[in-house]
PDB file of C-alpha atoms in Angstrom:
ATOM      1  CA  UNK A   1     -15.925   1.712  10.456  1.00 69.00           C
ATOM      2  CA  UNK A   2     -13.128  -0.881   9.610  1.00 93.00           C
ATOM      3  CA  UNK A   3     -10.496  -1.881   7.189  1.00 98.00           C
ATOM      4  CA  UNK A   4      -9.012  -5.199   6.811  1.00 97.00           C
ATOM      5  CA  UNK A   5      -7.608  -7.310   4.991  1.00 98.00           C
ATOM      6  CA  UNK A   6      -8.507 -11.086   3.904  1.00 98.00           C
ATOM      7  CA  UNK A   7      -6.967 -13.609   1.632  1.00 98.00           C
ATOM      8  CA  UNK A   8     -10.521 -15.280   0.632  1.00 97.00           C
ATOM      9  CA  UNK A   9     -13.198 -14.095  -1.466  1.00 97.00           C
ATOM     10  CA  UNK A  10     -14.685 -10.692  -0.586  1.00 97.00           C
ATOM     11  CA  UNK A  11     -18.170 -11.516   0.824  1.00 96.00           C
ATOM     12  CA  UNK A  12     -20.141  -8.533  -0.726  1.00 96.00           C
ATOM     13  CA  UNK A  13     -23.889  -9.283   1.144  1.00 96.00           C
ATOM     14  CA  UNK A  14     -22.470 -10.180   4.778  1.00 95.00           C
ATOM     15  CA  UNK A  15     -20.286  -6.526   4.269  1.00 96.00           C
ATOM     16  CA  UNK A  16     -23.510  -4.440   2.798  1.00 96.00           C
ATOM     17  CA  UNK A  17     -25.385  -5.439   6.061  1.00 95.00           C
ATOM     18  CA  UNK A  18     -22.987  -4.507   8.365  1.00 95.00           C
ATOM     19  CA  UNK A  19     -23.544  -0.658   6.645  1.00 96.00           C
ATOM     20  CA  UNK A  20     -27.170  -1.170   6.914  1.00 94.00           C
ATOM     21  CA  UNK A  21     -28.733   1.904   8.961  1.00 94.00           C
ATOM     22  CA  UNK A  22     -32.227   2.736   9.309  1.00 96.00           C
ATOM     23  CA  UNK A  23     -31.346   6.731   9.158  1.00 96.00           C
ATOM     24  CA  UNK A  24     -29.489   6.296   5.995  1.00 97.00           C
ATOM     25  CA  UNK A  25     -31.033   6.619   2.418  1.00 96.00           C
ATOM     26  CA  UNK A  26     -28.133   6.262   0.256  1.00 97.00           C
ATOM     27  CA  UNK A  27     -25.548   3.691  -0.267  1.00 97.00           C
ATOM     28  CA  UNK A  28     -22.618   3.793  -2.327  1.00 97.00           C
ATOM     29  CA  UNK A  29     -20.173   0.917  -3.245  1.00 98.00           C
ATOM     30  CA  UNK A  30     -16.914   0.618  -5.361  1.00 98.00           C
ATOM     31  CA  UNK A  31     -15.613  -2.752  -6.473  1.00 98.00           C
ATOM     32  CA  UNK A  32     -11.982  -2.853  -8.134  1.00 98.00           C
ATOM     33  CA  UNK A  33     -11.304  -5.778  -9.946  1.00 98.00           C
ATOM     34  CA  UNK A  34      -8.148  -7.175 -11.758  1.00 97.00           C
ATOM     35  CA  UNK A  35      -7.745  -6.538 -15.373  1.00 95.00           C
ATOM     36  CA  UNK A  36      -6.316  -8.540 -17.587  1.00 96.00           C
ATOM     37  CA  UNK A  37      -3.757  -5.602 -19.334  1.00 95.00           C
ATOM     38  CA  UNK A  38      -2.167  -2.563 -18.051  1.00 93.00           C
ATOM     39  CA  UNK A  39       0.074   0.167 -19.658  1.00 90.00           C
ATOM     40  CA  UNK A  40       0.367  -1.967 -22.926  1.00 91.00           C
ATOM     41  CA  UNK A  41       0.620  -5.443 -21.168  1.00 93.00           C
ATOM     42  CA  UNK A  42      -1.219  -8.729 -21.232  1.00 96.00           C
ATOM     43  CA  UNK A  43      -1.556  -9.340 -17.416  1.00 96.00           C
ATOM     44  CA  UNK A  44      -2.648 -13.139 -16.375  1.00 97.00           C
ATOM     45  CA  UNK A  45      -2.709 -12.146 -12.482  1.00 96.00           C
ATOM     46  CA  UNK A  46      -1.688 -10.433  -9.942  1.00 97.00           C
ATOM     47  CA  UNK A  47      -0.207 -10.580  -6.119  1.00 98.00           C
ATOM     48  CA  UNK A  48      -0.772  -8.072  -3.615  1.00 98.00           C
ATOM     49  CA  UNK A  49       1.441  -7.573  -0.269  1.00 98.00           C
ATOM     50  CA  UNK A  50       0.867  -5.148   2.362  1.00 98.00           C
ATOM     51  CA  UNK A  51       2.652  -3.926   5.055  1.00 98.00           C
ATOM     52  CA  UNK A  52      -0.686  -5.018   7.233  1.00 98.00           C
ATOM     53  CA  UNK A  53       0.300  -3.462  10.423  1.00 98.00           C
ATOM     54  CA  UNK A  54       0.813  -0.006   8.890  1.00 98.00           C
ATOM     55  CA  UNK A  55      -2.013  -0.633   6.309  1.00 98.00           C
ATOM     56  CA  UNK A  56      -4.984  -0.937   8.974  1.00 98.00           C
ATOM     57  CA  UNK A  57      -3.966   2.623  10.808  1.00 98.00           C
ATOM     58  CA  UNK A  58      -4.118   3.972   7.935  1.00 98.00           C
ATOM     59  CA  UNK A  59      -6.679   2.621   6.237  1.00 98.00           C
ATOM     60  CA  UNK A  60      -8.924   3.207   9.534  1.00 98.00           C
ATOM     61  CA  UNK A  61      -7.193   6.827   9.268  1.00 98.00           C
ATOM     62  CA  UNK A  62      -8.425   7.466   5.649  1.00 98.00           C
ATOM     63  CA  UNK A  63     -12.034   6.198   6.780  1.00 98.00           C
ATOM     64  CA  UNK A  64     -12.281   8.114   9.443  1.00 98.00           C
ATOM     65  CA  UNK A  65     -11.042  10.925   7.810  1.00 98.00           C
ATOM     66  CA  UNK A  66     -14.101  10.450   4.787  1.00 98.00           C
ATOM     67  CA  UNK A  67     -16.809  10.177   8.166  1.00 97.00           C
ATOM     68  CA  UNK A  68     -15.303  13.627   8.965  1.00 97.00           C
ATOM     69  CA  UNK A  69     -15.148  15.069   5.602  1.00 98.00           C
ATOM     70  CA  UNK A  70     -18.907  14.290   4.012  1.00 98.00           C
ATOM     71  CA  UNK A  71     -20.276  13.483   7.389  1.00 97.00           C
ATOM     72  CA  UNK A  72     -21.831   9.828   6.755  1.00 98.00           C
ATOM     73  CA  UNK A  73     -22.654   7.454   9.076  1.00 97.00           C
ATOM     74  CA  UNK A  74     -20.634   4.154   8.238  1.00 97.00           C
ATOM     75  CA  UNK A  75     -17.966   2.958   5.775  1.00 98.00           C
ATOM     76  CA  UNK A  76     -15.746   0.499   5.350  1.00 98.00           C
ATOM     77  CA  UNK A  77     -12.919  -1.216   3.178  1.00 98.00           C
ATOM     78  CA  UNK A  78     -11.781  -4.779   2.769  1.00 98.00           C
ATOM     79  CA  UNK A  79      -8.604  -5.251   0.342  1.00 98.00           C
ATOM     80  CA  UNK A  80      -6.970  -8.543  -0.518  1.00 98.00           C
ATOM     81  CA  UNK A  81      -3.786  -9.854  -0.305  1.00 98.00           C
ATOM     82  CA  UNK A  82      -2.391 -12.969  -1.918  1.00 98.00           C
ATOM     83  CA  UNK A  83      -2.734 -14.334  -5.624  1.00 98.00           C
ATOM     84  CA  UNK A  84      -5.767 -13.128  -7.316  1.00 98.00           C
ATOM     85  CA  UNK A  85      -6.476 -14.266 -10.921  1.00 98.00           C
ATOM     86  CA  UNK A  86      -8.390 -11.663 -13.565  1.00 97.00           C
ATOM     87  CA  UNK A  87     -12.325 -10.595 -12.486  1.00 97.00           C
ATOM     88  CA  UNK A  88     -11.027 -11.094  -9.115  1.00 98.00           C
ATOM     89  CA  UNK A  89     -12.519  -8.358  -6.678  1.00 98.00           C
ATOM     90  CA  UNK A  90      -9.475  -7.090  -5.379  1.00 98.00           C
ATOM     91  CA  UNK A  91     -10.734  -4.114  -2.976  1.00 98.00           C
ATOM     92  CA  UNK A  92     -14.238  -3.044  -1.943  1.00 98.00           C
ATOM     93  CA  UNK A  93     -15.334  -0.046  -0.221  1.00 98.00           C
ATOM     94  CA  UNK A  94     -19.089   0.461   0.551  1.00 98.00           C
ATOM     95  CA  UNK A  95     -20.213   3.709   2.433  1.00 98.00           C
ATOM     96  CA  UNK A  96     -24.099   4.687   4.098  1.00 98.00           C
ATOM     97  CA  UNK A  97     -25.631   8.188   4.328  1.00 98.00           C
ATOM     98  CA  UNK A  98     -28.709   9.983   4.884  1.00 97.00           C
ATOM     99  CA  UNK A  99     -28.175  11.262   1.161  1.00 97.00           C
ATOM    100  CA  UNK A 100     -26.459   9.924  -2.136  1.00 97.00           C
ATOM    101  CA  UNK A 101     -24.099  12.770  -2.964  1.00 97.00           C
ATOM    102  CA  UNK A 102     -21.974  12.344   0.355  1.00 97.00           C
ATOM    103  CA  UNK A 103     -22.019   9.070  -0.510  1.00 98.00           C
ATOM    104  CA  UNK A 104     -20.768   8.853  -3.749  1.00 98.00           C
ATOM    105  CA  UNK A 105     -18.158  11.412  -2.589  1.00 98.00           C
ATOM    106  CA  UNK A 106     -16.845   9.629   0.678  1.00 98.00           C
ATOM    107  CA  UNK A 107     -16.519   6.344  -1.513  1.00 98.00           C
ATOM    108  CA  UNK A 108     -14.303   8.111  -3.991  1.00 98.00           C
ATOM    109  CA  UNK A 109     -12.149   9.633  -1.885  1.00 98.00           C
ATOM    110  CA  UNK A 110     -11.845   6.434   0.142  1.00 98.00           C
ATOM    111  CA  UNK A 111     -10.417   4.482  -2.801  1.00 98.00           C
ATOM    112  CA  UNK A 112      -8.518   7.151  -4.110  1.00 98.00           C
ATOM    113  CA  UNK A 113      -6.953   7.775  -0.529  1.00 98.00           C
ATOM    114  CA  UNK A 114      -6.484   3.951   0.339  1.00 98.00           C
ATOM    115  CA  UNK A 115      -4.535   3.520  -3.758  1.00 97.00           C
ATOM    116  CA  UNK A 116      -2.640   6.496  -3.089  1.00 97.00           C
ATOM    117  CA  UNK A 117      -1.210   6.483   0.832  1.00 97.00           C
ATOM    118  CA  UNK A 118      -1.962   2.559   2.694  1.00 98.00           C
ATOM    119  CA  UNK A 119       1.460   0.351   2.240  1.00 98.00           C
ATOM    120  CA  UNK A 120       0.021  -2.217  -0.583  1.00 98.00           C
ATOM    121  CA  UNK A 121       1.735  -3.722  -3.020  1.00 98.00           C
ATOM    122  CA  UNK A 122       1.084  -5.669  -6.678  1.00 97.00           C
ATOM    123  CA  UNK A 123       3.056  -7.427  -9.014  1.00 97.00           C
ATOM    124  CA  UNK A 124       1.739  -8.233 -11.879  1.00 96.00           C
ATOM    125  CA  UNK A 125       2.654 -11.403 -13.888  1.00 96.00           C
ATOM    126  CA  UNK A 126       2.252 -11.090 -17.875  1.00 96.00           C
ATOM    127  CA  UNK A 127       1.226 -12.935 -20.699  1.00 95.00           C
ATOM    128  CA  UNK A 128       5.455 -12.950 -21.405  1.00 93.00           C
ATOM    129  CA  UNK A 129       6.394 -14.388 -18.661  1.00 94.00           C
ATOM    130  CA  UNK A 130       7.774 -11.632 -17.161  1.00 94.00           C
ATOM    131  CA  UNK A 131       6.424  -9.968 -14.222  1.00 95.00           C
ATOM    132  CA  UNK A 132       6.829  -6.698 -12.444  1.00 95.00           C
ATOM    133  CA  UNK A 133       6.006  -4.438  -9.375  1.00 96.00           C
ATOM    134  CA  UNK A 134       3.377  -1.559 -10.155  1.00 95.00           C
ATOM    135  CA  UNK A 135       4.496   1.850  -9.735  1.00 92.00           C
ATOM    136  CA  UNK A 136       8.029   0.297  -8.584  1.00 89.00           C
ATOM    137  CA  UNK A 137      10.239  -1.185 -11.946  1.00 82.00           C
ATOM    138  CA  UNK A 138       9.866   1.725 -14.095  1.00 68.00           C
ATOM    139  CA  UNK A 139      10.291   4.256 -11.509  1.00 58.00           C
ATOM    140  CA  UNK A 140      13.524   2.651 -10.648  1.00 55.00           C
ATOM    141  CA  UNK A 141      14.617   2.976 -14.149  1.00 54.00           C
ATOM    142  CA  UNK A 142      14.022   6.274 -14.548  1.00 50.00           C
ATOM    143  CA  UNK A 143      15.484   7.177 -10.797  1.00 47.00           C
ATOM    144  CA  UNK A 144      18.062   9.467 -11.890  1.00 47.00           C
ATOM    145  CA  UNK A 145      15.301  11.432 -14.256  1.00 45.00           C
ATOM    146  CA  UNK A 146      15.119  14.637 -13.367  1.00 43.00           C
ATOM    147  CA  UNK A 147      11.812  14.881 -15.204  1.00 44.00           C
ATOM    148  CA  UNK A 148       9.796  11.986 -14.994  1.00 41.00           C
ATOM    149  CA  UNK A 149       6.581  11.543 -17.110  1.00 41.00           C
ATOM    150  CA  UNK A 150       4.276   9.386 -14.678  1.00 42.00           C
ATOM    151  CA  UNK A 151       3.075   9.186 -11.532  1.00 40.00           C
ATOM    152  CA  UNK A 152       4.403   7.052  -8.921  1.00 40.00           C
ATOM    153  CA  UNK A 153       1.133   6.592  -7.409  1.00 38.00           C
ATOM    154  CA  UNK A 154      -2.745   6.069  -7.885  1.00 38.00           C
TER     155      UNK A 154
ATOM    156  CA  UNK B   1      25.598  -0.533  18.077  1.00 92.00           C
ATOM    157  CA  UNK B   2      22.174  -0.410  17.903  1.00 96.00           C
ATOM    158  CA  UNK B   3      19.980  -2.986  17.262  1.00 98.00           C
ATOM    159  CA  UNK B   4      17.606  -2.839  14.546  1.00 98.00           C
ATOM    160  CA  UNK B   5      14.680  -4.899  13.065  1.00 98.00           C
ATOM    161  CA  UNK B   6      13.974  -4.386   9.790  1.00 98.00           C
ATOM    162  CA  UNK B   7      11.440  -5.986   7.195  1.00 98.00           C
ATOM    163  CA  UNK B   8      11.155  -6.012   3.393  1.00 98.00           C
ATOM    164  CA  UNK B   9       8.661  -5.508   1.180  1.00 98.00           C
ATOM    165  CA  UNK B  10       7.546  -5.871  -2.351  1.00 98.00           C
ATOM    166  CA  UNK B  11      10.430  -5.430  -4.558  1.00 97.00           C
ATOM    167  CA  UNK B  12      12.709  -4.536  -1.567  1.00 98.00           C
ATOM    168  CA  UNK B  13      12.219  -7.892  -0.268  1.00 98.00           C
ATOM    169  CA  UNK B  14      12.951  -9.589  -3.799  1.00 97.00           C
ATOM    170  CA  UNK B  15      16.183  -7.663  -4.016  1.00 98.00           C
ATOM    171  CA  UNK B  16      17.375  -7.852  -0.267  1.00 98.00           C
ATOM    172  CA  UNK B  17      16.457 -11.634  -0.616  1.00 98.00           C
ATOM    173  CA  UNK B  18      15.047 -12.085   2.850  1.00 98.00           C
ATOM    174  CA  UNK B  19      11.414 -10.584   4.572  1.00 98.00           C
ATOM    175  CA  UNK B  20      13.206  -9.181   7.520  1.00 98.00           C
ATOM    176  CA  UNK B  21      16.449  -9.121   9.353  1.00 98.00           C
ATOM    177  CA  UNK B  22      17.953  -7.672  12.833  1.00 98.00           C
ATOM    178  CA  UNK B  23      21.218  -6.262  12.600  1.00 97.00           C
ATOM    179  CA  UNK B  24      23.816  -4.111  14.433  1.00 98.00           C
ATOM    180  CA  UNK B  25      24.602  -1.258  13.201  1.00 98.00           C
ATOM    181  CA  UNK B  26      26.114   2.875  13.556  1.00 97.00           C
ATOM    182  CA  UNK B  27      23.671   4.115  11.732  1.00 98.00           C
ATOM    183  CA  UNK B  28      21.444   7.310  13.488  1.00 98.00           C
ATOM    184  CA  UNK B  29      18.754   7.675  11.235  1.00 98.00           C
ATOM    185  CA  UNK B  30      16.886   5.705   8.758  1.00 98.00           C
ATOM    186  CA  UNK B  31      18.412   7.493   5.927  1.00 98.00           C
ATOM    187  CA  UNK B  32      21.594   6.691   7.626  1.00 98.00           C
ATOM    188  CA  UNK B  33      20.545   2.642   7.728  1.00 98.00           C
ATOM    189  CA  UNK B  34      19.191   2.801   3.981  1.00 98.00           C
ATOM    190  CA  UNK B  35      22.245   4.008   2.697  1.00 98.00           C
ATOM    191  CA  UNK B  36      24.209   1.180   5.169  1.00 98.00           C
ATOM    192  CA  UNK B  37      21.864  -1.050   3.457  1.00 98.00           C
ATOM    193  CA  UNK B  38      21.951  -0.080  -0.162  1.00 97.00           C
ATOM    194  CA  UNK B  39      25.609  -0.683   0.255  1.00 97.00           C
ATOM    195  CA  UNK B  40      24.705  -4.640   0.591  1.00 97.00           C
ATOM    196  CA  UNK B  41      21.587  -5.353  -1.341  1.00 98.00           C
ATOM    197  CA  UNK B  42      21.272  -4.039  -5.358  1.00 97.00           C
ATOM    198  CA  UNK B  43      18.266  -1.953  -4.565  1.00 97.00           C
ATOM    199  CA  UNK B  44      16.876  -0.257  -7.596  1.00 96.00           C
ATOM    200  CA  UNK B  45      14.382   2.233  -5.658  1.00 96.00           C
ATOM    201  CA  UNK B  46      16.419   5.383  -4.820  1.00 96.00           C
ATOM    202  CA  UNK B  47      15.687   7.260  -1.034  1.00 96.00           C
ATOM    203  CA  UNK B  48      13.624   9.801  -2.707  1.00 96.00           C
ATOM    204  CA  UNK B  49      11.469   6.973  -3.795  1.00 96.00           C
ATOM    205  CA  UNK B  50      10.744   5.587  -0.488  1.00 98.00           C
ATOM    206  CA  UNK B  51       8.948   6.237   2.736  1.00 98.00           C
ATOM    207  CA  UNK B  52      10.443   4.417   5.865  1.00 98.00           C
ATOM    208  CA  UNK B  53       7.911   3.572   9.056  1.00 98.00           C
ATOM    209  CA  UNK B  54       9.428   3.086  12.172  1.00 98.00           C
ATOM    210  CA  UNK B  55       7.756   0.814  14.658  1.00 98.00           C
ATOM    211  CA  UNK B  56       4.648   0.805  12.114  1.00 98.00           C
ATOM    212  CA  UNK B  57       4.225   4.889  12.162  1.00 98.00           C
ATOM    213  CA  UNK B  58       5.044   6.854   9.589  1.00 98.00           C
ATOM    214  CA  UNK B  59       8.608   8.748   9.880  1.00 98.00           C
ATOM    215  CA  UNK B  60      10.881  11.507   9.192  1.00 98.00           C
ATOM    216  CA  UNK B  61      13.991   9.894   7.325  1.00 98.00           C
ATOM    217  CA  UNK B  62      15.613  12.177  10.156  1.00 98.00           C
ATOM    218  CA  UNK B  63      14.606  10.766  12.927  1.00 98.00           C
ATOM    219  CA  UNK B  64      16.628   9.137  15.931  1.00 98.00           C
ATOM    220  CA  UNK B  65      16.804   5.613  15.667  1.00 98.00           C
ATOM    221  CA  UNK B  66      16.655   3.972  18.917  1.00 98.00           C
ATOM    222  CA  UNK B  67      17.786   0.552  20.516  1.00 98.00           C
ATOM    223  CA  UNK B  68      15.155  -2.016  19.631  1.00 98.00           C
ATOM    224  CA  UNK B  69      13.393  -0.121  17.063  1.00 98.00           C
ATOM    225  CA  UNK B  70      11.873  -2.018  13.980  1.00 98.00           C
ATOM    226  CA  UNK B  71      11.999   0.290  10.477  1.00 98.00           C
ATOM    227  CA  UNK B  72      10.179  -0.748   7.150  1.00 98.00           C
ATOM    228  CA  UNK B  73      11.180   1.160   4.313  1.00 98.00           C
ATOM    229  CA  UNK B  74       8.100   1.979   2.428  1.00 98.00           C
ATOM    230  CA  UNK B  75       8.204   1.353  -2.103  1.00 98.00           C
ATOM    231  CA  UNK B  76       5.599   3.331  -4.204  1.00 97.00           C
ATOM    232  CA  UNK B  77       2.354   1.905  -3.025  1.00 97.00           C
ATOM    233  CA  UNK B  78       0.182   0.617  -5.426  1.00 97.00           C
ATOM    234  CA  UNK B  79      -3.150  -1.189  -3.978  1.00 95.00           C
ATOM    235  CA  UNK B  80      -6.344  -1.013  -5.487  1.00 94.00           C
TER     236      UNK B  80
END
């Protein structure tokens, strides 16, 4: 059960073995990769920053809490940090079960938990020139909105 | 005077202009040390927008800061 981070490629075969477990029939993976638009935007790549300290409790939190939750036997996460240019795989989760549908379940809520609560940060650079912080620049413009249309998060 | 560690993140540490800093200061609380802070640096991100972790655990923005302590204040997350 781990979460880390890495700045190099995510090594996809060397993770899938480490979930490998003769009592388990079902394995579930999620790969999210970096687009090239978002919200309207030609996006030419992306950097992510965490707060790694922080991060790995809670990332080791969020998996532990999916083990508890649909009962498999092994999962883990591996997220990047650094520059990452589009197709890039920039977070991987991979989960083992005796059956498929706690599978599929644990890996969801993994990724949504890890997008939603782990200190990560992107900024994305555009097509423009311009560049911005996800979930940050337009929130701080609409601070003092007492009804905001988005989310801040996820 | 306390003294307090604190690092920047993410657009925090664009608009503070440094990844971390100790300094002296009054303040009792985090919320107490943001607004200290938001007096000096032209944060956009309001309180309300921000978690704060104190030595790398997740806080109230009430609680006691201590001598020594190190506090992260925490923008919308957005990995994945």
């Amino acid at each position: 059960m781990t979460f880390q981070f890495t700045d190099k490629d995510i090594d996809i075969a060397a993770l899938r073995k480490e979930l490998a477990d003769p009592s388990c029939g079902g394995y579930c993976s999620f790969e999210g990769l970096v687009r090239n638009n978002n919200e309207g935007h030609n996006v030419t790549r992306l950097e992510y920053e965490a707060f790694t300290e922080l991060a790995v409790k809670e990332g080791h939190r969020v998996i532990d809490e999916a083990v508890a939750k649909f009962g498999i036997a092994r999962a883990a996460c591996v997220h990047r940090i650094g520059s990452l240019a589009i197709g890039d795989m920039a977070v991987w989760v991979g989960v083992s079960s005796g059956h498929r549908d706690e599978a599929f379940r644990a890996c969801r809520y993994i990724i949504d938990e890890v997008k939603h609560r782990v200190p990560i940060w992107k900024k994305e650079h555009y097509v423009s020139g311009d560049s911005g912080w996800v979930n940050c620049e337009r929130c701080a413009e609409h601070a003092h909105d007492p009804h905001p249309q988005h989310a801040h998060q996820g | 005077m306390k003294k307090i560690h604190v690092r920047y993140y993410a657009l925090l540490r664009e608009q503070a202009g440094k990844s971390e800093e100790s300094l002296a200061t009054e303040a009792g609380t985090p919320a107490a040390l943001f607004s200290e802070l938001h007096t000096r640096y032209p944060f956009t991100l309001s309180m309300q927008q921000l978690k704060v972790a104190i030595n790398a655990e997740f806080r109230d923005w009430q609680t006691q800061l201590k001598d020594g302590d190190s506090v992260v204040f925490i923008p919308p997350v957005a990995g994945g």
